[in-house]
XYZ file of C-alpha atoms in Angstrom:
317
model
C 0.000 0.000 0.000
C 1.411 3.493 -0.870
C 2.396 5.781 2.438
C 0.564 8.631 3.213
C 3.052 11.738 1.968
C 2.199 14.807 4.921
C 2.330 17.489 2.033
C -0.392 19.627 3.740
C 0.529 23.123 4.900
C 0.080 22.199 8.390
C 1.572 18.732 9.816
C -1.667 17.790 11.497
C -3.588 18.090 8.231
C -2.173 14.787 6.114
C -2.717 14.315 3.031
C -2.675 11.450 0.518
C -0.573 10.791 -2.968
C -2.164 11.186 -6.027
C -1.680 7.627 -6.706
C -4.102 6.799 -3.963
C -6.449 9.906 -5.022
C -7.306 8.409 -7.876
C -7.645 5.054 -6.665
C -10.356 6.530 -4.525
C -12.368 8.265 -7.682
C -11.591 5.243 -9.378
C -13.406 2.629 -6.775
C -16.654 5.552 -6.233
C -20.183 4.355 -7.869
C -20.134 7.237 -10.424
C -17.604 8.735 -13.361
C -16.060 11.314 -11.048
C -13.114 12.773 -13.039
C -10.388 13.376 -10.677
C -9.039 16.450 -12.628
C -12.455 18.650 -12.259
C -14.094 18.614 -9.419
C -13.549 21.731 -7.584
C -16.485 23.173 -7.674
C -19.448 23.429 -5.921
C -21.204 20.795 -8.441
C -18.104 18.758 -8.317
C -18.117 18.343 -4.636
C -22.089 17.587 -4.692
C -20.993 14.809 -7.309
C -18.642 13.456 -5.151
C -20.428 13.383 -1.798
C -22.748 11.665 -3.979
C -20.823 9.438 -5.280
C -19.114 8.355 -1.638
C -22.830 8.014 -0.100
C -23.723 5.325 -2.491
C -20.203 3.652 -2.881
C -18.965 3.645 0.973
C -21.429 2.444 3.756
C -21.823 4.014 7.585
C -21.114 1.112 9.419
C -19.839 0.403 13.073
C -19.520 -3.321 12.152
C -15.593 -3.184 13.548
C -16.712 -2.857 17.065
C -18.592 -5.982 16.305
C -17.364 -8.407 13.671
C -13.845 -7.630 14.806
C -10.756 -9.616 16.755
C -10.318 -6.619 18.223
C -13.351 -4.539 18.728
C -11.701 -1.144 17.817
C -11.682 2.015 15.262
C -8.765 3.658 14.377
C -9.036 7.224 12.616
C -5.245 6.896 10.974
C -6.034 8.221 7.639
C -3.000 4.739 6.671
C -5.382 2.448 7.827
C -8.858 4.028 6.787
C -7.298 3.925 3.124
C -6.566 0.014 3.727
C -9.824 -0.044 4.939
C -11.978 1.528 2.798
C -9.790 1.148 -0.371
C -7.238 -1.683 -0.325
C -8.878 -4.464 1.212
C -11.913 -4.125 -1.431
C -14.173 -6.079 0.844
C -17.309 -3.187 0.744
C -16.236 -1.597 4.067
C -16.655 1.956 5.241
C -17.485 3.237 8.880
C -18.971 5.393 10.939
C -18.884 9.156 11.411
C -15.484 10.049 12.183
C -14.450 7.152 9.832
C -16.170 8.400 6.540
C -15.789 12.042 7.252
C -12.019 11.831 8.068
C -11.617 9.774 4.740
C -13.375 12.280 2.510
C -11.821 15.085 3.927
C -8.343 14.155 3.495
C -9.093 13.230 -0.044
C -11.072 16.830 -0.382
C -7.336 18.317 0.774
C -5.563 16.306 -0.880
C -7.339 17.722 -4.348
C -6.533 20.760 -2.736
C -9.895 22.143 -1.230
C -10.359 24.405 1.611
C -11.327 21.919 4.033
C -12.102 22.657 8.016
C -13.229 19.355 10.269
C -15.280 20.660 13.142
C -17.511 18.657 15.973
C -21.037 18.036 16.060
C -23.432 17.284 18.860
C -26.142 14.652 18.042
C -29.839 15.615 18.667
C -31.937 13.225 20.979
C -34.591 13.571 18.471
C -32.509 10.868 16.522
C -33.682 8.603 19.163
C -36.787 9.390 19.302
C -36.541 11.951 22.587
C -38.003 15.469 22.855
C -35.475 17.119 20.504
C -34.048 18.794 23.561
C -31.264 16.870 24.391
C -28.107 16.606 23.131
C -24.653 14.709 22.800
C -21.438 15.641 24.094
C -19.172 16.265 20.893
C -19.683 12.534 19.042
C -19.823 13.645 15.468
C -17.802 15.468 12.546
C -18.657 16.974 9.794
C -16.388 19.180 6.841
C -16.875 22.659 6.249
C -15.701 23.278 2.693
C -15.090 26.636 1.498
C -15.842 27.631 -2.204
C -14.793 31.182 -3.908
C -15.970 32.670 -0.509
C -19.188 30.456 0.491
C -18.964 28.155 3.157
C -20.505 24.862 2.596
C -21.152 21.720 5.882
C -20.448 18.114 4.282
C -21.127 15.496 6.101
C -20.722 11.860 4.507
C -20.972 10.078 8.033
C -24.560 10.388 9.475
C -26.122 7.418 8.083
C -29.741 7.459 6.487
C -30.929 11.068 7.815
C -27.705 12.301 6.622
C -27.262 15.424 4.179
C -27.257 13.815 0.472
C -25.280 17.626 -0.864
C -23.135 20.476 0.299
C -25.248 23.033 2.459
C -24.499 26.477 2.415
C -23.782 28.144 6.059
C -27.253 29.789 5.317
C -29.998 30.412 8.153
C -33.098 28.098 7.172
C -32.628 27.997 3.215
C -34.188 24.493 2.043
C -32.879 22.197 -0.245
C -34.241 18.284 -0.996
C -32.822 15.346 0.734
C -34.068 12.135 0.176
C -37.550 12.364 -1.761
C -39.993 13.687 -0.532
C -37.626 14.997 2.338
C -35.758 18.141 2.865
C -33.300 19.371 4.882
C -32.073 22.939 5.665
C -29.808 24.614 8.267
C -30.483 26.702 11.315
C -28.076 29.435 13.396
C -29.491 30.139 16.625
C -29.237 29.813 20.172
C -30.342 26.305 21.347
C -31.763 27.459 24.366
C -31.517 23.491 25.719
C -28.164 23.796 26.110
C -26.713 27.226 26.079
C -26.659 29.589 29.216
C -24.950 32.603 27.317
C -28.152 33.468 25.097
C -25.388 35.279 22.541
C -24.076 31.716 21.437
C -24.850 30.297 18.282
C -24.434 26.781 16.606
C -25.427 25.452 13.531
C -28.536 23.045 13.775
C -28.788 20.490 10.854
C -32.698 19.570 10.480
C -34.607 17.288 8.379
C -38.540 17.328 7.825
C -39.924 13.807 5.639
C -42.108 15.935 3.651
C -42.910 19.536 3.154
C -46.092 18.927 5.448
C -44.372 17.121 8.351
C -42.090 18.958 11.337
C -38.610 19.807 11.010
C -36.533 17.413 13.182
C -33.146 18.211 14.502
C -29.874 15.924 13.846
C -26.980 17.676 15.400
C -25.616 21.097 15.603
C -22.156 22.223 14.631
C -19.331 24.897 15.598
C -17.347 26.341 13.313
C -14.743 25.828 15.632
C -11.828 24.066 13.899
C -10.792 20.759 15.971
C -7.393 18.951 15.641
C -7.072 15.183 14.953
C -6.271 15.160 18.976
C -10.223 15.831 19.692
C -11.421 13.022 17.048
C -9.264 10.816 18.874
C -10.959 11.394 22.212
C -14.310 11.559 20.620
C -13.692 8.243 18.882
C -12.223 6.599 21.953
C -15.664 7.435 23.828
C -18.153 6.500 20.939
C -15.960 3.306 20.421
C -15.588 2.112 23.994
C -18.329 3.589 26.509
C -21.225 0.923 27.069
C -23.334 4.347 26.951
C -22.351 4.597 23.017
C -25.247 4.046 20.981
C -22.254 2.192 18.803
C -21.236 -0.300 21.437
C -24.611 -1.714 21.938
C -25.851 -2.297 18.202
C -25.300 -3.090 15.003
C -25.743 0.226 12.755
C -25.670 0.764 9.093
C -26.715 3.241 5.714
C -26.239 2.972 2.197
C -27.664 5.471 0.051
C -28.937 4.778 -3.759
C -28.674 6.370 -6.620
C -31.053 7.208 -9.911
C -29.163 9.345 -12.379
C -26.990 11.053 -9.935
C -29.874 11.879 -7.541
C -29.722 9.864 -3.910
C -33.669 8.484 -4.214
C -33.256 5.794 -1.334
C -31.238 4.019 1.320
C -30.265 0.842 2.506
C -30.312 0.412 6.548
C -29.908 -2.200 9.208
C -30.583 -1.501 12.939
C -29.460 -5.292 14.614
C -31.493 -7.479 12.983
C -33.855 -5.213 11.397
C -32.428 -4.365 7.448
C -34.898 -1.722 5.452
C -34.991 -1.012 1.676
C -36.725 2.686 1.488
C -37.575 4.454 -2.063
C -38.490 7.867 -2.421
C -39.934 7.908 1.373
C -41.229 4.260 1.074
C -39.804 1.370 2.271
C -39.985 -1.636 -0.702
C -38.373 -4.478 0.735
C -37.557 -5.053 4.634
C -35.863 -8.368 6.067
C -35.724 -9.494 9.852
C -32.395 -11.809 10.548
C -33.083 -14.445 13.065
C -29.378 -15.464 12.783
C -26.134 -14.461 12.496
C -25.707 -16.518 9.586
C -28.823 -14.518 7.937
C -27.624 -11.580 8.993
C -23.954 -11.875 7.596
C -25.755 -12.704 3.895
C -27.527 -9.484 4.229
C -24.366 -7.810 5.055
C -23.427 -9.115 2.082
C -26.287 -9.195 -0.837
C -28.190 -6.066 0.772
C -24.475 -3.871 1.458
C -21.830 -5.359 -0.632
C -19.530 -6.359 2.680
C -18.019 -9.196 3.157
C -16.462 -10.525 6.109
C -14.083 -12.871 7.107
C -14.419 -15.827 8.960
C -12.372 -13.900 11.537
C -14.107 -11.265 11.887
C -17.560 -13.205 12.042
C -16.412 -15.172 15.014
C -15.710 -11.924 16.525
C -19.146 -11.124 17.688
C -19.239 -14.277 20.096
C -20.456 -13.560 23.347
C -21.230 -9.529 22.529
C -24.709 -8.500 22.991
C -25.421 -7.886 19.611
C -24.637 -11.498 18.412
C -27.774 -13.004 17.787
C -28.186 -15.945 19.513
C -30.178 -19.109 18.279
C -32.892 -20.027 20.884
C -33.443 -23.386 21.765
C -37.526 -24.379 21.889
């Protein structure tokens, strides 16, 4: 596997060769020529393009030897790239991938912290995270755009301006916009301000909060304390189930997703779900991993779930 050359301007801000560069537009679901994509409709090509061709997944703290995630940008390329077995990750994975290969192609690229929404849970829409997420601010002749390529199947499917509560469409017949405003659940200085991503399923239902954002850069020092929490802490919604989105693709629109929560693997459509599957074992639920998401694992890693309390155990009648 080709090294990692740090030819950033700043040593904590790696970058990869152009060998690998083009290995990664190579491998992505869509004709993404590496020589002209920055621009705006470039980069909405190309989150596109990494939505439908690399999953969120948190399968290595499951099907794993070792139950771990590392954010080394060396190893997320093997990952993702060289091993060609259908992997990708979650947040901090995916996000850290594509924005190294965003800087790498030269883009202004800032990685800042997110705070997920208890909404995504189905709570009040009060509550809030500690800092578990990351998203890339990209900026474009001036305009500051969040991209996020790590939030599974509620997750942004294009760039978003930093605009206050300008819509765009999401997944049909969703939308999504962004909001800058005090979140008064949180905040005790009423003069702070975060960046609320929000989703509604249709123009008629309620808009539902994700996560809000800083602009605040972070260093690859915070990921790694945000990743050893969200990868360790029986409190993670990671550690205690099996998570995973694919988005699909019609003529370089995301229409759908593919999702698994445990046992539970969806098909949606244009807001509809078309096909839904419920594993009773793990052998079931590897196929789907498989036939639904394009992963395969190895025999290793399947025997790595033994005893974890997301295996799915066979119950004896």
């Amino acid at each position: 596997m080709g090294h990692t050359v740090h030819t950033s301007t700043h040593p904590l801000r790696p970058t990869y060769t152009d060998e690998q560069l083009l290995e990664y537009f190579n491998t992505l679901s869509q004709e993404t020529p590496w020589y002209s994509v920055r621009s705006l409709n470039g980069l909405t090509i190309l989150q596109r393009a990494h939505l439908t061709t690399f999953p969120f997944e948190n399968l290595s703290l499951h099907y794993s030897p070792t139950h771990t995630v590392s954010l080394d940008v060396d190893a997320l390329y093997k990952k993702f790239m060289r091993d060609n077995r259908g992997r990708g990750g979650y947040c901090m994975e995916n996000n850290a991938l594509f924005g190294t290969m965003l800087r790498t192609r030269k883009y202004d690229v800032t990685s800042v912290g997110a705070r997920v929404c208890d909404s995504v849970n189905g709570g009040d829409g009060k509550g809030f995270t500690g800092w578990s997420h990351m998203v890339n601010i990209v900026t474009l002749q001036g305009t500051k755009y969040m991209v996020d390529v790590g939030f599974g199947g509620n997750g942004p499917t294009s760039p978003l301006p930093l605009e206050d509560s300008l819509v765009h469409d999401c997944i049909p017949p969703s939308q999504m916009r962004l909001r800058h405003s005090n979140i008064e659940s949180i905040h005790t200085d009423h003069e702070q301000r975060l960046w609320s991503y929000q989703v509604r399923q249709s123009k008629e239902a309620e808009w539902q909060t994700q996560y809000c954002f800083t602009e605040t850069e972070f260093l690859p020092q915070d990921y790694e304390i945000m990743n050893f929490w969200t990868s360790t802490s029986r409190k993670s919604l990671f550690t205690q189930n099996i998570l995973l989105a694919k988005m699909v693709m019609e003529e370089g629109k995301v229409v759908g997703n593919l999702t698994m929560f445990n046992a539970e693997a969806k098909r949606k459509v244009r807001g509809e779900v078309v096909e839904s599957r419920t594993c009773k074992t793990e052998k079931e639920r590897v196929e789907v991993l498989r036939e639904w998401f394009g992963i395969r694992l190895t025999e290793e890693e399947e025997r790595g779930i033994e005893g974890l309390v997301t295996e799915l155990k066979v119950v004896d009648r």
